[in-house]
Coordinates of C-alpha atoms in Angstrom, one line a residue:
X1445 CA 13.0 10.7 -50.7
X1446 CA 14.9 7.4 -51.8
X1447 CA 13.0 4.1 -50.8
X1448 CA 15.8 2.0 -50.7
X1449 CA 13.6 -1.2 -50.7
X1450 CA 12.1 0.2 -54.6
X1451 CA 15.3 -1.6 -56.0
X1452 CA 13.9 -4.9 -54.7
X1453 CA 10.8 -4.7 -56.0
X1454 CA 10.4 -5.9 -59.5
X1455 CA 8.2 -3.4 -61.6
X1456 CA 4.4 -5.1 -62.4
X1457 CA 2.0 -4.7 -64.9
X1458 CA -0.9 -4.3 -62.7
X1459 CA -0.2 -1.0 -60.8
X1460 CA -1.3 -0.7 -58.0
X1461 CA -1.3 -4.8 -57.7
X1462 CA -0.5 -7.0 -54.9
X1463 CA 1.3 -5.3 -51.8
X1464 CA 1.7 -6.9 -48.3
X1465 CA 1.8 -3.5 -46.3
X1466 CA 4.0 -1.1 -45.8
X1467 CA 7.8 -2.1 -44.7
X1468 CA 7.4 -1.5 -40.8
X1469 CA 4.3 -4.1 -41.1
X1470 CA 5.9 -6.6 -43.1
X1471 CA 9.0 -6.6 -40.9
X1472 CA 6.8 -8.3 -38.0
X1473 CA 7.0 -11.2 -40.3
X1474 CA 10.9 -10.9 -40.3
X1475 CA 11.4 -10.3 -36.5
X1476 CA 8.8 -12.8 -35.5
X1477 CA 10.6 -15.6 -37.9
X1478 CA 14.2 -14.4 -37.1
X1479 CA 12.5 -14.2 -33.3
X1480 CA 12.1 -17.8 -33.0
X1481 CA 15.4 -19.3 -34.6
X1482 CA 17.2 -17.4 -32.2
X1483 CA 15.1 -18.5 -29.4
X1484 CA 16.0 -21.7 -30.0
X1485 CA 19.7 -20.9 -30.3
X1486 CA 19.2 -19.0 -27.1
X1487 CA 17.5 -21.8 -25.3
X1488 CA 19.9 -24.5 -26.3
X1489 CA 23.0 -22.7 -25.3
X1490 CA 22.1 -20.5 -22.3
X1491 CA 23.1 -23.2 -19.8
X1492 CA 26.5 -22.4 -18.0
X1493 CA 26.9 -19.2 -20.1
X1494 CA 26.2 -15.5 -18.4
X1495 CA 23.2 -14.8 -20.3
X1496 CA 19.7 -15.5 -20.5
X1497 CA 17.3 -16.7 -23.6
X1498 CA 15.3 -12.7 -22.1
X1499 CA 18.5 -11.1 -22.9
X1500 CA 18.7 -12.0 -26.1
X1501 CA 14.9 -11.7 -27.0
X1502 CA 15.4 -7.9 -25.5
X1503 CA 17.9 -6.8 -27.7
X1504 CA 16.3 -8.3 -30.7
X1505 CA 12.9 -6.2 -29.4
X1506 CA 15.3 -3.3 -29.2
X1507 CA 16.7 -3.4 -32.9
X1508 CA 13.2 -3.7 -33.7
X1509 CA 12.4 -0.7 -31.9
X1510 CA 15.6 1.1 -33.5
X1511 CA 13.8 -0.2 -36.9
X1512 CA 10.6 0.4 -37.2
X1513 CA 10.7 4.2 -37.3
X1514 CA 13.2 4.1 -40.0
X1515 CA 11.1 1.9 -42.1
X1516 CA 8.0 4.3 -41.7
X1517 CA 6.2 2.7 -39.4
X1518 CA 4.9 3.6 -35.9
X1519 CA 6.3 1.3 -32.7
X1520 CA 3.5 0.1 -30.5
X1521 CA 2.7 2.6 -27.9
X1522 CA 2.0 1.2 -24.4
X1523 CA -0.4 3.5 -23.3
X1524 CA -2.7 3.3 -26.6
X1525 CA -2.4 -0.5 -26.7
X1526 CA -2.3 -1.8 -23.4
X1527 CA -5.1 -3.8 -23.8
X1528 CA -2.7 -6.0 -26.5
X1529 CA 0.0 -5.8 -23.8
X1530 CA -2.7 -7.2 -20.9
X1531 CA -4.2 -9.7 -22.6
X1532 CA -0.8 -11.2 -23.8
X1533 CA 0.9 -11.2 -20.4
X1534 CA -2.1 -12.2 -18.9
X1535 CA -2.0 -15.6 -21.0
X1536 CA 1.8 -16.2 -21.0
X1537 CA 1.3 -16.1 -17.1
X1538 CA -1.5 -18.6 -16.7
X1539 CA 0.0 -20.9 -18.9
X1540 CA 3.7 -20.2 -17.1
X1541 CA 1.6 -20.7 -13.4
X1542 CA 0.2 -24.0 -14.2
X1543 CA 3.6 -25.5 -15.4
X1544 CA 5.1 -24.2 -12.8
X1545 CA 3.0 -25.9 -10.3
X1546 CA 3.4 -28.9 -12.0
X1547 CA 7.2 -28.8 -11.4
X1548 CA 6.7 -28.9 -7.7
X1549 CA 7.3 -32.1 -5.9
X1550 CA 7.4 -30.8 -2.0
X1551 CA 5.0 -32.1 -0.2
X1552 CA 2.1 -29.5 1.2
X1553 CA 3.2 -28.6 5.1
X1554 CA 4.8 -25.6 6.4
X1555 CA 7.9 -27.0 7.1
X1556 CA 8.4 -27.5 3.2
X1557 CA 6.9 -24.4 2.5
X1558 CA 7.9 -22.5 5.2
X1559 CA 10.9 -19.8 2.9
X1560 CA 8.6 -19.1 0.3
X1561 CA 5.6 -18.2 2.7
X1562 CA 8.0 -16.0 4.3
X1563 CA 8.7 -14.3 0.7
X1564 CA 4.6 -13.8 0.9
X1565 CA 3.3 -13.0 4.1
X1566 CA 6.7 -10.5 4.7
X1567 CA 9.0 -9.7 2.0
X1568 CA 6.2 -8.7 -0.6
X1569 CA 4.1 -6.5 1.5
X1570 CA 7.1 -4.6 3.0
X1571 CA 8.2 -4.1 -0.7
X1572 CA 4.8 -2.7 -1.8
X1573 CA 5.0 -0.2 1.3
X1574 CA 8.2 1.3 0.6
X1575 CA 7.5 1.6 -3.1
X1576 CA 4.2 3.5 -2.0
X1577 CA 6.0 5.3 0.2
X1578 CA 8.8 6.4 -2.5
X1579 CA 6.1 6.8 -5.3
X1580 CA 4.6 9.4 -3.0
X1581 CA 6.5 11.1 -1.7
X1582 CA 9.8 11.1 -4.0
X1583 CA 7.9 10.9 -8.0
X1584 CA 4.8 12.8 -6.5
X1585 CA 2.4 10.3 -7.4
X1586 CA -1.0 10.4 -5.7
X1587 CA -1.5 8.2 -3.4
X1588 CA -4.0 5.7 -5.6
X1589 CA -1.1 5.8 -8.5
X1590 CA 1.4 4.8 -5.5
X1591 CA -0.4 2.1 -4.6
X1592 CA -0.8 0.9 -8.0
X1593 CA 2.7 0.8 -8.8
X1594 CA 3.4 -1.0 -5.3
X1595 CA 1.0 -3.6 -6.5
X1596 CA 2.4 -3.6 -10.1
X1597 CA 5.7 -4.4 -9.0
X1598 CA 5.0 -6.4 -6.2
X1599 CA 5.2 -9.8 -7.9
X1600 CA 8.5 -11.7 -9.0
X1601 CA 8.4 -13.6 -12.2
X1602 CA 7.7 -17.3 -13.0
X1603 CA 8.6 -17.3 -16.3
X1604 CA 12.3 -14.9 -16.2
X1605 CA 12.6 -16.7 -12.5
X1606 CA 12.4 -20.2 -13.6
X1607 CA 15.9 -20.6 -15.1
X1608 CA 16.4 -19.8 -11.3
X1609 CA 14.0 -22.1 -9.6
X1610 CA 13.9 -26.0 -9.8
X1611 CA 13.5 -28.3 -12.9
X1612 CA 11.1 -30.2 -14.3
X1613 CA 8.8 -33.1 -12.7
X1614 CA 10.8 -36.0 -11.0
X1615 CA 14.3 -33.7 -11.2
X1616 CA 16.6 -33.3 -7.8
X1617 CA 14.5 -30.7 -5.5
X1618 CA 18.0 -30.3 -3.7
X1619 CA 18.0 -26.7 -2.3
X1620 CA 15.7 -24.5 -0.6
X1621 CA 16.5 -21.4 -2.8
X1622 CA 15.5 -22.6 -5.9
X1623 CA 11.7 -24.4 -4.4
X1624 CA 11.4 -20.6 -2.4
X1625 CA 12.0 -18.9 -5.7
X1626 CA 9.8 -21.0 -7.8
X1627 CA 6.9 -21.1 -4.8
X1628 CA 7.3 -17.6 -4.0
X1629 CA 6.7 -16.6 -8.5
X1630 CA 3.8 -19.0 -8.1
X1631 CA 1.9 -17.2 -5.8
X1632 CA 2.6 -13.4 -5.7
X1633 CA 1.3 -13.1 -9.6
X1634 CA -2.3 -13.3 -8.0
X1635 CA -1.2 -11.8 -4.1
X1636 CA -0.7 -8.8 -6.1
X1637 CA -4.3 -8.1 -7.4
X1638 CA -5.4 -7.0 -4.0
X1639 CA -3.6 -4.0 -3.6
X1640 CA -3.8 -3.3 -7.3
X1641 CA -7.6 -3.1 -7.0
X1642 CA -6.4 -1.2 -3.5
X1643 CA -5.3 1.2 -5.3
X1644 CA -7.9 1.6 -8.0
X1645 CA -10.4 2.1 -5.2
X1646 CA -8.2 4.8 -3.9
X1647 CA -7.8 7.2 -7.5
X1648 CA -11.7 6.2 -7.8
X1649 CA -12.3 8.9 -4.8
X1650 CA -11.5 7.2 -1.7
X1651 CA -12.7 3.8 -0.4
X1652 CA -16.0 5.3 -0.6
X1653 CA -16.5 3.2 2.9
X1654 CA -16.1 -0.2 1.2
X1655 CA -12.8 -1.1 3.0
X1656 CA -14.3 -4.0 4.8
X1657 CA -15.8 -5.1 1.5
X1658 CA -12.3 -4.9 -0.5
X1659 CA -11.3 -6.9 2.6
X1660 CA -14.2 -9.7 2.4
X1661 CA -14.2 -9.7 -1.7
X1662 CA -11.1 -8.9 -3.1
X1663 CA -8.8 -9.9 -0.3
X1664 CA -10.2 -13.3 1.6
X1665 CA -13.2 -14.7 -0.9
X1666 CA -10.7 -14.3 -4.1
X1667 CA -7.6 -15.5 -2.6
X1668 CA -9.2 -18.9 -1.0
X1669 CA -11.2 -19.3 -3.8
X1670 CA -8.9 -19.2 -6.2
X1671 CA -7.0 -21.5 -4.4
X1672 CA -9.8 -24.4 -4.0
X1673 CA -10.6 -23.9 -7.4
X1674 CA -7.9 -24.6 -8.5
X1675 CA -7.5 -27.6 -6.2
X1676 CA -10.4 -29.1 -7.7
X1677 CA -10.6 -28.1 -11.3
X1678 CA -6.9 -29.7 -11.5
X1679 CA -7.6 -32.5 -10.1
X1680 CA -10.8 -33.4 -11.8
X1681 CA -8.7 -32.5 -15.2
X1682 CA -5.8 -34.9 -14.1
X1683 CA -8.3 -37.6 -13.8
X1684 CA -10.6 -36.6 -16.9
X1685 CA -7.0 -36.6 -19.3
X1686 CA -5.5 -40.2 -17.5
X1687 CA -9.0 -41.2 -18.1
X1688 CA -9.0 -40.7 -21.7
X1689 CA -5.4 -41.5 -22.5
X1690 CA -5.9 -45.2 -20.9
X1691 CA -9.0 -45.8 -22.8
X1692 CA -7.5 -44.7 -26.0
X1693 CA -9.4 -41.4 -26.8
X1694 CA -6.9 -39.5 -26.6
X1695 CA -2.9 -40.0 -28.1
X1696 CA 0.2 -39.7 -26.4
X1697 CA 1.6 -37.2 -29.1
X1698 CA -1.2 -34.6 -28.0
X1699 CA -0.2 -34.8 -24.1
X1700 CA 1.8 -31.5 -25.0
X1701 CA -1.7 -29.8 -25.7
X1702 CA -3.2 -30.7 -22.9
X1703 CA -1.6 -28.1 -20.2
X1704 CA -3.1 -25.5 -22.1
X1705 CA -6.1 -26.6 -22.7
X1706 CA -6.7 -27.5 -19.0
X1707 CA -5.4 -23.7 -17.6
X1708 CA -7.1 -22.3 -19.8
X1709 CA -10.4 -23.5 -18.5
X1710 CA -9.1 -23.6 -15.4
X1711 CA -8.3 -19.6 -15.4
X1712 CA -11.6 -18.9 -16.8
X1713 CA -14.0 -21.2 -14.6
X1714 CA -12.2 -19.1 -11.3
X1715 CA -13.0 -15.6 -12.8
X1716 CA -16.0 -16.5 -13.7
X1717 CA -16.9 -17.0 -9.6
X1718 CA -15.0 -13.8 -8.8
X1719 CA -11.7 -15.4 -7.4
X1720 CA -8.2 -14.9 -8.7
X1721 CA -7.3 -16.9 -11.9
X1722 CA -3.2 -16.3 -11.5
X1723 CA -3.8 -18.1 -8.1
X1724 CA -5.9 -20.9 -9.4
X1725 CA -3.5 -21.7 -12.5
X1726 CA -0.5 -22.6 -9.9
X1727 CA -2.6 -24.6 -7.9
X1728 CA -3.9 -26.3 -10.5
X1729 CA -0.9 -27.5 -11.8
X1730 CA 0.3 -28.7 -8.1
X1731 CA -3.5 -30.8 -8.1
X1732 CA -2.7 -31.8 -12.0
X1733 CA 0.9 -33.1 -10.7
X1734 CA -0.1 -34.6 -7.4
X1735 CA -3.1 -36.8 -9.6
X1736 CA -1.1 -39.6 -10.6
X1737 CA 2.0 -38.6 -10.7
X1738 CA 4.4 -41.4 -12.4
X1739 CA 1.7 -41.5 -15.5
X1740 CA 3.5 -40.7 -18.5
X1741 CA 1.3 -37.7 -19.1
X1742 CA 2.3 -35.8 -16.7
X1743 CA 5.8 -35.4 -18.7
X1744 CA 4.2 -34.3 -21.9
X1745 CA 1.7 -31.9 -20.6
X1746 CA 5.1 -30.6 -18.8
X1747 CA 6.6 -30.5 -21.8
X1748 CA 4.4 -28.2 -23.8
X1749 CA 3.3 -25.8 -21.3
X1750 CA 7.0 -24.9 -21.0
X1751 CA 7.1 -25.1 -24.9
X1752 CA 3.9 -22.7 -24.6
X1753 CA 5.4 -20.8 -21.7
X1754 CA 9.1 -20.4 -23.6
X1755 CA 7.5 -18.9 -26.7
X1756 CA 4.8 -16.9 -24.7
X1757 CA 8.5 -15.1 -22.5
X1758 CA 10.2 -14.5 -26.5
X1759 CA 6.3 -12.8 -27.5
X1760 CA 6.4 -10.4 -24.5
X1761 CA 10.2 -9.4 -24.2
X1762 CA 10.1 -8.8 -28.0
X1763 CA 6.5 -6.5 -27.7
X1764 CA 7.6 -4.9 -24.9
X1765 CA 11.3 -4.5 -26.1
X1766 CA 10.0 -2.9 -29.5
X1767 CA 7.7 -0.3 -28.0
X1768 CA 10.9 1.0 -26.1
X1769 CA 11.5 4.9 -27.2
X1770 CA 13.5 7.7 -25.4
X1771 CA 10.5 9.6 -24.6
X1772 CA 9.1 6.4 -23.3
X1773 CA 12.0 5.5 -20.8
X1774 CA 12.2 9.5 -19.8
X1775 CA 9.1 9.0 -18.5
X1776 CA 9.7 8.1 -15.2
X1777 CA 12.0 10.6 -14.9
X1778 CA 15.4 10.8 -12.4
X1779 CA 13.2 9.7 -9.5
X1780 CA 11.5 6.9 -11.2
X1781 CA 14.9 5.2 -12.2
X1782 CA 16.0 6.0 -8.8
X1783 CA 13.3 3.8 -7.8
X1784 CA 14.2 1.2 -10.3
X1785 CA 17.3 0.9 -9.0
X1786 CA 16.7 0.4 -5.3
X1787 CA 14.1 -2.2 -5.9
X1788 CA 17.0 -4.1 -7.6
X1789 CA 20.0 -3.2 -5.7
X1790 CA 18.0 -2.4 -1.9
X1791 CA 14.5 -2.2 -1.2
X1792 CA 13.9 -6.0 -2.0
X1793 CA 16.8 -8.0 -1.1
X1794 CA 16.2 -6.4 2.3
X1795 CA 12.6 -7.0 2.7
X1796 CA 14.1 -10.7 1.8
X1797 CA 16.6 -10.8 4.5
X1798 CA 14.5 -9.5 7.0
X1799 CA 11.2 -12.0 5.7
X1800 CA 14.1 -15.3 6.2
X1801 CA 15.7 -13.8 9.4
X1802 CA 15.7 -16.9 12.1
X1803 CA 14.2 -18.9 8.9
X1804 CA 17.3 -21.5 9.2
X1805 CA 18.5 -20.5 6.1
X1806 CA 22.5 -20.1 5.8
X1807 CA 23.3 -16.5 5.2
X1808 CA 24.1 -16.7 1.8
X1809 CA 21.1 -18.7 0.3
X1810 CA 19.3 -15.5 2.4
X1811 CA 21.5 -13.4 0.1
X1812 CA 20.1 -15.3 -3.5
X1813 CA 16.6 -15.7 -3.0
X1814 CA 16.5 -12.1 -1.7
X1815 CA 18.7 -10.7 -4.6
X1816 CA 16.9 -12.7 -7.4
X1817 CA 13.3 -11.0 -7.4
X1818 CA 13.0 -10.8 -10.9
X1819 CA 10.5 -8.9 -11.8
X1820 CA 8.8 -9.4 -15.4
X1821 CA 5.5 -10.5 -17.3
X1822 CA 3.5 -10.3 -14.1
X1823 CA 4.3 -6.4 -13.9
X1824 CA 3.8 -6.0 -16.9
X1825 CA 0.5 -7.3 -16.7
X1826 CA -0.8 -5.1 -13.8
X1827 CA 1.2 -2.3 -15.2
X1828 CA -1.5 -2.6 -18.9
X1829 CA -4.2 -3.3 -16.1
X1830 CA -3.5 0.4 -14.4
X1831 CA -3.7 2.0 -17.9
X1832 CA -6.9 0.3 -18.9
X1833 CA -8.7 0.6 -15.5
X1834 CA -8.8 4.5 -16.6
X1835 CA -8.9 5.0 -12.6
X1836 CA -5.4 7.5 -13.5
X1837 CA -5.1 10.5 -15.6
X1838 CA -3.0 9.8 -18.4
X1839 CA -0.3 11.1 -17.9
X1840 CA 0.3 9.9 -14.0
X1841 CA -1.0 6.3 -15.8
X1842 CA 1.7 6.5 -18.0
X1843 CA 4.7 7.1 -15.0
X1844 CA 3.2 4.3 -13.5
X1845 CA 3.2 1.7 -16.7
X1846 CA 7.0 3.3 -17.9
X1847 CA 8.6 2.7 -14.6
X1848 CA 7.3 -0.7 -14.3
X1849 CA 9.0 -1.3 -18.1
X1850 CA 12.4 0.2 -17.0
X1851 CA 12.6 -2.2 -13.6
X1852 CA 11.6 -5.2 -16.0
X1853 CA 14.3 -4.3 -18.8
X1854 CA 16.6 -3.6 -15.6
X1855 CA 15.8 -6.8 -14.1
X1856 CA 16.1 -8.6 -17.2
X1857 CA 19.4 -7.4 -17.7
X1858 CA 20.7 -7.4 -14.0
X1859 CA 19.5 -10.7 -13.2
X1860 CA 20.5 -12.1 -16.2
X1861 CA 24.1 -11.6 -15.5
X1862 CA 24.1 -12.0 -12.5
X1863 CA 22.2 -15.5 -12.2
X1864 CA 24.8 -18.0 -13.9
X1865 CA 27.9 -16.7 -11.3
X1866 CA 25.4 -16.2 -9.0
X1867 CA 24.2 -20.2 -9.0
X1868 CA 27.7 -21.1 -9.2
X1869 CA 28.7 -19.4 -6.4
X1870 CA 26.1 -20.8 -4.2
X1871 CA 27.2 -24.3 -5.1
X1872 CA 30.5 -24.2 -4.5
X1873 CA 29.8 -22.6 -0.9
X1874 CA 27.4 -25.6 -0.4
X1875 CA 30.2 -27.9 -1.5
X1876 CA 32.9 -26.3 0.6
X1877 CA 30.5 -26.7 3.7
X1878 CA 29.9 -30.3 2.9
X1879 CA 26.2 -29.9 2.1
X1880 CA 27.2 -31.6 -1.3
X1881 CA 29.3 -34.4 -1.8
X1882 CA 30.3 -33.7 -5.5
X1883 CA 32.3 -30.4 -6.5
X1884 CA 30.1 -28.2 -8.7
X1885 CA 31.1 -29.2 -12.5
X1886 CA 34.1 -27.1 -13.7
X1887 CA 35.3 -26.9 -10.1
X1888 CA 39.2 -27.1 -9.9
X1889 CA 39.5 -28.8 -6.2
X1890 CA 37.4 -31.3 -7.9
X1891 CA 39.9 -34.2 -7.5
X1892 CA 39.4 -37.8 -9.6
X1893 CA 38.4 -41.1 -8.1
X1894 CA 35.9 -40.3 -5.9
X1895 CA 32.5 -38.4 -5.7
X1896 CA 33.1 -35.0 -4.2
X1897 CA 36.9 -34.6 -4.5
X1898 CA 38.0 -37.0 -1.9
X1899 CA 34.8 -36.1 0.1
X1900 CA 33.2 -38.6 1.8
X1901 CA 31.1 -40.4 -1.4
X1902 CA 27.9 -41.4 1.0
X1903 CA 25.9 -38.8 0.6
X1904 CA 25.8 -35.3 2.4
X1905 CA 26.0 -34.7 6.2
X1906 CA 22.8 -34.4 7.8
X1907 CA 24.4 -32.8 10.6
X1908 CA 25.7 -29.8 8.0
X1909 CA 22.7 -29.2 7.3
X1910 CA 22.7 -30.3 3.8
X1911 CA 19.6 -32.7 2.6
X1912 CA 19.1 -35.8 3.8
X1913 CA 19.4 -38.5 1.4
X1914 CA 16.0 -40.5 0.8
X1915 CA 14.9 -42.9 -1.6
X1916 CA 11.0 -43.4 -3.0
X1917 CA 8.8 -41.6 -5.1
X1918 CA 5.3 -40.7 -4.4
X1919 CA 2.5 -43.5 -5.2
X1920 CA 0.3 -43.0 -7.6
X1921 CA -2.6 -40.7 -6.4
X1922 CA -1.3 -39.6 -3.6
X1923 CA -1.7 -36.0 -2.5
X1924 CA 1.8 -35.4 -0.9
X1925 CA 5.1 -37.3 -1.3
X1926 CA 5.9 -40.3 0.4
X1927 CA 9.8 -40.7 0.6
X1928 CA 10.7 -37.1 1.5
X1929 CA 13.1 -35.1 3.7
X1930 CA 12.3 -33.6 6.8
X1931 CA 12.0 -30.6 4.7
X1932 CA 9.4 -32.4 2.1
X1933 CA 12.0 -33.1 -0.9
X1934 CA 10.9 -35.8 -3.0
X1935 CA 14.3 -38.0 -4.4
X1936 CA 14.3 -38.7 -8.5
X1937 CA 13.2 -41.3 -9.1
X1938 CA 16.7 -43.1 -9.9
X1939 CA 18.1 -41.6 -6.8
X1940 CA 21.5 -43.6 -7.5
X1941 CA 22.2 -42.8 -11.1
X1942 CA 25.0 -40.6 -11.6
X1943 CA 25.9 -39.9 -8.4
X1944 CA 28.7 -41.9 -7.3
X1945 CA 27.2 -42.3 -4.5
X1946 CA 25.4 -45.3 -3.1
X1947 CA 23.0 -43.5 -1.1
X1948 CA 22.4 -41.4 -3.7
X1949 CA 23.3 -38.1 -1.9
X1950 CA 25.5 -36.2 -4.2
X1951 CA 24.7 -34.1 -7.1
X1952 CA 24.4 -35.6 -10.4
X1953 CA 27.4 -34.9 -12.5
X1954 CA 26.2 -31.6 -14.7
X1955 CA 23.7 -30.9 -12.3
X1956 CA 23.9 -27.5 -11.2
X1957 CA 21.9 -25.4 -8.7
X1958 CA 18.8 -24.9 -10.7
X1959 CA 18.7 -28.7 -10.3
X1960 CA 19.1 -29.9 -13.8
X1961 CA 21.7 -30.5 -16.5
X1962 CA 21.2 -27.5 -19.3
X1963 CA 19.8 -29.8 -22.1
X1964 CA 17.9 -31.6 -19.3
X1965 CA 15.7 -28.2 -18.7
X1966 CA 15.7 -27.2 -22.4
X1967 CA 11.8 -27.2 -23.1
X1968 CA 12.5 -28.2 -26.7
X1969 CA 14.4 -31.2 -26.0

């Protein structure tokens, strides 16, 4: 057969001498170099255009895919390596939880918390019990594997969702769609574990009479555990890194190393005592936040977790993208992508609508944050976790960890077009119902002279039920904000700049519904 790459190779006197691998391995060089340029082409110019940076990083995964055969290699199978895909997603996640919860500003009451606990306690287990329901009874799944895939596709994403949710540390928290998104990605990476262990239990042979203990172990001990831990290891970190940056041991240039390092440990420490890590690494980086806030670490450790967290999404889109194969996505078969398509399109932007009914929500920020479940690297995860438990045979295992690929291309895909007109949308309703004083950029009843297009330039309407403006930011070491909302939004910390606005009320020119100008929330900036 003709080796078309033999007319590149120059002929050597040593035969066999040096050769790197065969072409398929050499081109993981190639697609990992030509990965990253294009993320940060991706990254740079995905603000205000109807694509994502995961978009971009799936098609690239899917030429690779296309590729590797023809070069005479083998793609990556998902059911022989899932312990590659686990333990990837599983540190992507961690690192994507902690800078996450250093983003958020709100301070810690229900009132402030109140959408995103609805997404929790009501959206996510009504999902899982109609995707147990449908995997039952529709793809004939037993009912351990049902439960599985409920659990796997139970959580939305913190890493794909984030372009959604709010912006870094000290940007405008303006809407309660973007914190409920971001709060509700936080959380539901380690809510989902329960009924993924749920169902493990279940293909094991029954509950062998240890419901009560799933409940005690797995359920209550975990979940609050994870949550103190992660209280108190962040905490202690925040202090331990201010500590050594104002006595000199440790330079300002490395504060990008330091989120890692700290969830890390963090993630580790929790598992060690039995309690959910995913759950500990978003409450660590709320403690990490809330420990001094206005120290000038807190923007670089910021900083290069999303770095991290930006590199860790292109690593698992392209993986996953690349081990994509017509068998593979036949899998599920007509059922399965029937399923795929009503968690998108029905099954969870109405357990959404129903979670935020007689939430105080306007109907159409109901409509987002129940629409925008994206669904991505935490699936993933648990999807690699049902194939290695061995709990499934292979072949019902494999279903499972193929549907959950096909709803998080879907998503990717779905969402990603979607979420630009989508945020756009949303903020010229807001404007048009004077929760805004300033006309979404672009805006053509935006009129010159005056902040908001002839609106009135003071600030929003409390009375509309827009935010209130506030000034103040949070004193050093406190645990919530001082200077917040009735609804717990902190103000930037220049509350007037940009605004035209006195009180600081409108929306910074650029600013758009995610709650930061494009090159603002650019981690490589």
């Amino acid at each position: 057969m003709f080796d078309a790459f033999s007319i590149l190779r120059p002929s050597l006197a040593a035969d066999p001498g040096f050769h790197p691998g065969s072409h398929a391995e050499v081109l993981v060089f190639v697609l990992a170099g030509a990965g990253l340029l294009i993320a940060t082409i991706a990254l740079s110019n995905q603000g205000g255009r109807t694509f994502t940076s995961a978009m971009v990083y799936l098609l690239l995964g899917g030429l690779a895919a296309a590729a590797i055969p023809v070069l005479g290699g083998s793609p990556f199978d998902p059911i022989e390596d899932a312990s590659i895909l686990e333990h990837l997603t599983e540190v992507v996640a961690i690192i994507a939880l902690f800078g996450t919860g250093m983003a958020v500003d709100r301070s810690l009451t229900w009132r402030a918390w109140r959408h995103a606990l609805r997404l929790l306690i009501i959206a996510m287990p009504l999902t899982i019990a109609v995707v147990v329901l449908f995997g039952w009874g529709a793809m004939g799944l037993s009912i351990g594997a049902a439960v599985m895939l409920g659990g796997a596709i139970a959580p939305t994403d913190p890493v794909l969702a984030g372009d959604l949710g709010i912006g870094p540390p000290g940007e405008p928290d303006e809407r309660d769609t973007s914190f409920a998104l971001t709060a509700e990605a936080g959380f539901n990476d380690g809510l989902a574990y329960p009924f993924v262990i749920a169902g493990i239990m279940i293909a094991h042979g029954g509950d062998d009479g240890n419901v009560l203990g799933w409940l005690l172990s797995d359920v209550l001990w975990a979940i609050l555990a994870g949550v103190v831990a992660g209280a108190v290891l962040g905490r202690l970190a925040a202090r331990v890194v201010r500590e050594a940056r104002d006595r000199g041991y440790m330079k300002e240039y490395f504060d990008a190393w330091v989120g890692v390092g700290v969830v890390l440990g963090v993630y580790g420490l929790t598992e060690l005592i039995d309690a959910y890590g995913f759950i500990a690494a978003f409450v660590a980086g709320i403690a990490f936040r809330r420990y001094e806030r206005d120290h000038e670490m807190q923007a670089g450790t910021h900083r290069g977790a999303s770095v991290f967290e930006r590199l860790g999404e292109l690593a698992v889109v392209l993986f996953a993208a690349s081990m994509l194969t017509i068998d593979g996505l036949g899998t599920p078969g007509v059922a399965g992508w029937g399923l795929v398509l009503l968690v998108i399109v029905v099954i969870r932007p109405a357990a959404g609508l129903v979670a935020t009914i007689g939430s105080g929500m306007p109907l159409r920020d109901r409509a987002f944050v129940s629409f925008f479940g994206v669904r991505g690297v935490g699936s993933l995860f648990y999807a690699s976790v049902v194939v290695t438990s061995g709990a499934l045979p292979e072949e019902e295992a494999a279903v499972v960890l193929w549907t959950v690929v096909a709803l998080t291309v879907t998503s990717i895909v779905v969402h990603g077009l979607a979420g630009d007109p989508a945020r756009r949308w949303l903020d010229r309703a807001a404007y048009e119902a004077g929760e805004v004083a300033e006309a979404p950029e672009g805006d053509d009843s935006r009129e010159g002279g005056g902040a908001g297009g002839g609106s009135d330039a003071s600030g929003p309407d409390p009375d509309r039920g827009g935010p209130t403006p506030h000034d103040g930011r949070p004193e050093a070491g406190d645990d919530d904000p001082v200077g917040c909302d009735a609804d717990g939004r902190t103000a930037p910390e220049d509350a007037s700049a940009g605004t035209g606005s006195p009180s600081g009320g409108g929306r910074p020119s650029g600013v758009t519904h995610g709650g930061a100008p494009a090159e603002a929330r650019n981690p490589f900036a």
